[in-house]
JSON list of C-alpha atoms in Angstrom, two decimals:
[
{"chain": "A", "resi": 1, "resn": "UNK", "atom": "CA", "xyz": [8.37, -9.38, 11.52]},
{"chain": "A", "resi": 2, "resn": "UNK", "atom": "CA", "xyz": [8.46, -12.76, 9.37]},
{"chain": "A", "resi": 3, "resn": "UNK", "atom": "CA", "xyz": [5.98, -13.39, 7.13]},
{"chain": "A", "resi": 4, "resn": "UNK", "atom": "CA", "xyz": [5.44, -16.12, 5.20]},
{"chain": "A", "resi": 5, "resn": "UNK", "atom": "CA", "xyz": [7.08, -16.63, 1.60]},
{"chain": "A", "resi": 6, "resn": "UNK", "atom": "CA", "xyz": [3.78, -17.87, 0.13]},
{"chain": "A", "resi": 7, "resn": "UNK", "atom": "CA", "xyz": [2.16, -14.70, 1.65]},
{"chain": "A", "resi": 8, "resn": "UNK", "atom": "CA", "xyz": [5.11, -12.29, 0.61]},
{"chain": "A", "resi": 9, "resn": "UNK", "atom": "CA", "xyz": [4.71, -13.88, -2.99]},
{"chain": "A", "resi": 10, "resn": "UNK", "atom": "CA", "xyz": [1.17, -13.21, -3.05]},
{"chain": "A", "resi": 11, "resn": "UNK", "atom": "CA", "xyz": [1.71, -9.60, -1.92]},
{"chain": "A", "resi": 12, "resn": "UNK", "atom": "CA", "xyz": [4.49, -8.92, -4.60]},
{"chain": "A", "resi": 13, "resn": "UNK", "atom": "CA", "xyz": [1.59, -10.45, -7.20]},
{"chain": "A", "resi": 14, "resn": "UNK", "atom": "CA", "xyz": [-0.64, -8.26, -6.45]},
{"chain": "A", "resi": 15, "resn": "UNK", "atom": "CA", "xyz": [1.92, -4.85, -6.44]},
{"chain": "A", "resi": 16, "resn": "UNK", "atom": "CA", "xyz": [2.86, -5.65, -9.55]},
{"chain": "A", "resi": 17, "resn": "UNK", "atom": "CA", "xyz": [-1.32, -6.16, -10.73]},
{"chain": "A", "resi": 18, "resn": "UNK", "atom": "CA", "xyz": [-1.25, -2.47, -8.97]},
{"chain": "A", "resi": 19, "resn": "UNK", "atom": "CA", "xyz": [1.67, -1.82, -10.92]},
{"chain": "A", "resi": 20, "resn": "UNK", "atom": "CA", "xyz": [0.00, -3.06, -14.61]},
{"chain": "A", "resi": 21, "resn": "UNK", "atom": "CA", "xyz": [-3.07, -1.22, -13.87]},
{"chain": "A", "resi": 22, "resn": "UNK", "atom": "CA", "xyz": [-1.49, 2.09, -13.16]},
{"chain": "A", "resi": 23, "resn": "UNK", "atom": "CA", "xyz": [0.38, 1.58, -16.15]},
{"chain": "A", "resi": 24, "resn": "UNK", "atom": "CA", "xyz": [-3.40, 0.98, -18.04]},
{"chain": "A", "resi": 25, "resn": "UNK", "atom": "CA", "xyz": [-4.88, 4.34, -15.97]},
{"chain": "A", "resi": 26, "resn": "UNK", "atom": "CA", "xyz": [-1.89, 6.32, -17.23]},
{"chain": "A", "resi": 27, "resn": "UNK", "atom": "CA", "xyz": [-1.67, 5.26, -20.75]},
{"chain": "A", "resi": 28, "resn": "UNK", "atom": "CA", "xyz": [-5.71, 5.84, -20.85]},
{"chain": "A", "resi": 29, "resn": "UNK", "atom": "CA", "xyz": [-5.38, 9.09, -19.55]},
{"chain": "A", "resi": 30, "resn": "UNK", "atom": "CA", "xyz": [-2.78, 9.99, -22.34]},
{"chain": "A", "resi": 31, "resn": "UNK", "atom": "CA", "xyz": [-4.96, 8.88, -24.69]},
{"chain": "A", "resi": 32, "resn": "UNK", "atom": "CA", "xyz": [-8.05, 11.01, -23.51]},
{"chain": "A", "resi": 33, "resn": "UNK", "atom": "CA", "xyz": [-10.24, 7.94, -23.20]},
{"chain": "A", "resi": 34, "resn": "UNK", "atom": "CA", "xyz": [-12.21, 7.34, -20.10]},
{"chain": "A", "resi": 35, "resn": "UNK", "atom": "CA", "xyz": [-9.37, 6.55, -16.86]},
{"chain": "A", "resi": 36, "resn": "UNK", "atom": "CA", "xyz": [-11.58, 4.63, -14.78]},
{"chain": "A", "resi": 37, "resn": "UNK", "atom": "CA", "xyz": [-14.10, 1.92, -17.37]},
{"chain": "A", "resi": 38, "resn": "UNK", "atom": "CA", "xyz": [-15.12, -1.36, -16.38]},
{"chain": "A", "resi": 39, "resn": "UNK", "atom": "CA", "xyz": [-11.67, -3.26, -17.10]},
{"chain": "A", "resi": 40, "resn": "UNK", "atom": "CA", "xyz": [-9.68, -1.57, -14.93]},
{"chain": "A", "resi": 41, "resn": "UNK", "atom": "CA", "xyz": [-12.23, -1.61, -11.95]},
{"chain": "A", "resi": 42, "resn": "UNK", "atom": "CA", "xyz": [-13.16, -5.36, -12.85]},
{"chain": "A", "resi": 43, "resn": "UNK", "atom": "CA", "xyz": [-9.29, -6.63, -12.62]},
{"chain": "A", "resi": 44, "resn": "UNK", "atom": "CA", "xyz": [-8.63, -4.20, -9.96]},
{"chain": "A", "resi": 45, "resn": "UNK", "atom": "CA", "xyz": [-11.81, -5.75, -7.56]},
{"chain": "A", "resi": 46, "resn": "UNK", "atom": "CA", "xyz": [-10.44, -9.51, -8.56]},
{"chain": "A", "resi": 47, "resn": "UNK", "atom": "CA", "xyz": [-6.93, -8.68, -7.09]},
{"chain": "A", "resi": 48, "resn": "UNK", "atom": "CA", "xyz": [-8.31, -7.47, -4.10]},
{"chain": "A", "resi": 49, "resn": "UNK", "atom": "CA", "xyz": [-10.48, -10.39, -3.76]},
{"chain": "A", "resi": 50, "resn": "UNK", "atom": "CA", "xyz": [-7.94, -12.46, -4.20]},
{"chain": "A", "resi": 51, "resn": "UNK", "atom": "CA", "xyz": [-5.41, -10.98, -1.59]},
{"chain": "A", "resi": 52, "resn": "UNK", "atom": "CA", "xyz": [-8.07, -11.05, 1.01]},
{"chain": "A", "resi": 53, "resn": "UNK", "atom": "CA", "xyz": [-7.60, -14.64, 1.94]},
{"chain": "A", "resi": 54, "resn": "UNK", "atom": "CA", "xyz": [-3.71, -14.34, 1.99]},
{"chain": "A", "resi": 55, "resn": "UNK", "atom": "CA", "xyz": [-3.66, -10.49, 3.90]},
{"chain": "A", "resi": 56, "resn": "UNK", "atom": "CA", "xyz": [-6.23, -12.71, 7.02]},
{"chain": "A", "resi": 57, "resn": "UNK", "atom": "CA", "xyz": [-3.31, -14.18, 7.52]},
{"chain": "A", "resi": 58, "resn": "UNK", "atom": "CA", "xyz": [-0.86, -11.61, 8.01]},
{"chain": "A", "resi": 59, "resn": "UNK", "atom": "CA", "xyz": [0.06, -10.60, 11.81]},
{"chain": "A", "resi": 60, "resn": "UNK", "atom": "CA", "xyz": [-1.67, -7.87, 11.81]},
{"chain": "A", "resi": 61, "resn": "UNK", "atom": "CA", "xyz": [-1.30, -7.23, 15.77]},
{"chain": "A", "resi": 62, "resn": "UNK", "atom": "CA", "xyz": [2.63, -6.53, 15.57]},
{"chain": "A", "resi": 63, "resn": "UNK", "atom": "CA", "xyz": [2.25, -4.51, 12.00]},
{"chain": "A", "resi": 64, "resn": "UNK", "atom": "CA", "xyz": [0.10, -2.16, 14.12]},
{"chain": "A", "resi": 65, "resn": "UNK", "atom": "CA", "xyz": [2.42, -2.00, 16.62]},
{"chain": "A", "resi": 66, "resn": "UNK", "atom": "CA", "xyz": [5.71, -1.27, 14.71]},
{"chain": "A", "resi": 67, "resn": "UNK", "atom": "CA", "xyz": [3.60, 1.18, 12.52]},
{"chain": "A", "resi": 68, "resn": "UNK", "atom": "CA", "xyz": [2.08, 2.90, 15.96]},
{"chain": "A", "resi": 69, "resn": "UNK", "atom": "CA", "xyz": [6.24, 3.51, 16.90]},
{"chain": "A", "resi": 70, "resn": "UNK", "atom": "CA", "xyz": [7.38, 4.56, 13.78]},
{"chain": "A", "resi": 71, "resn": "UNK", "atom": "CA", "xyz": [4.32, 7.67, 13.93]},
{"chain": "A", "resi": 72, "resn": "UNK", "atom": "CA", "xyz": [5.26, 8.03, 17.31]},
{"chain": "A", "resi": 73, "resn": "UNK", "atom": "CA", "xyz": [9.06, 8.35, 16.80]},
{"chain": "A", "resi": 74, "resn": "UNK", "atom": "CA", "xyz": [7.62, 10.27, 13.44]},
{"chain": "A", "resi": 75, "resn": "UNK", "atom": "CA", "xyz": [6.09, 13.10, 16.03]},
{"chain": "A", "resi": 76, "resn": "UNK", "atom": "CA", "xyz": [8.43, 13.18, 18.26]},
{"chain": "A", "resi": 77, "resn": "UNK", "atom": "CA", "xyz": [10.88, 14.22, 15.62]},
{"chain": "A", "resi": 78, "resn": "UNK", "atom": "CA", "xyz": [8.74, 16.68, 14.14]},
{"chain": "A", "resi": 79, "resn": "UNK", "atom": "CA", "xyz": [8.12, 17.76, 17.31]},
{"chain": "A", "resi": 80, "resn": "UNK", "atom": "CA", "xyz": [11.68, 17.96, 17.97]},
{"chain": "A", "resi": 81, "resn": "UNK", "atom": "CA", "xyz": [12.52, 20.02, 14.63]},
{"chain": "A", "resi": 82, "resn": "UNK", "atom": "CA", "xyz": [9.66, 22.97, 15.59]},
{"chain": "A", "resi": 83, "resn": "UNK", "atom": "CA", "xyz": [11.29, 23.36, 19.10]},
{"chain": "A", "resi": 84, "resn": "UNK", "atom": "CA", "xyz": [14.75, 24.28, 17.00]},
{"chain": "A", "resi": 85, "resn": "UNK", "atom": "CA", "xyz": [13.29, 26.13, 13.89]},
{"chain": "A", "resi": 86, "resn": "UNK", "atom": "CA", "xyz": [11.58, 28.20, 16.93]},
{"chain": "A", "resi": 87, "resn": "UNK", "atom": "CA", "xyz": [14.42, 28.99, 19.00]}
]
């Protein structure tokens, strides 16, 4: 699947805003202070606002598709392993 660099830039922008927020939850939670305050939401809302635009893009008809065969073949394997742990 190709997707475009500007889209695949704006995706690896917002993993690492994922990223620095976790970062912010975890050092918070060490802290004792309150994990989940208006900062953290506020930013958090923002990136996803902002990815919106770039993730319409995306073609989302063969990412379904790959992602419906890989839970397939994902089955079929587990499938596969209880028939043998069984025998």
């Amino acid at each position: 699947m190709q997707m475009p660099s500007l889209a695949a830039d704006f995706l690896a922008v917002l993993a690492l805003i994922c990223v620095a927020a976790a970062v912010q939850m975890i050092r918070l939670r060490r802290s004792g202070e309150v994990v989940f305050n208006g900062g953290i939401l506020l930013a958090l809302g923002l990136a996803i606002a902002c990815a919106l635009p770039i993730l319409s893009r995306l073609p989302w008809a063969e990412l379904v598709d790959e992602v419906s065969d890989q839970a397939i073949a994902t089955i079929e394997l587990l499938h596969a392993a209880f028939v043998i742990l069984t025998l």
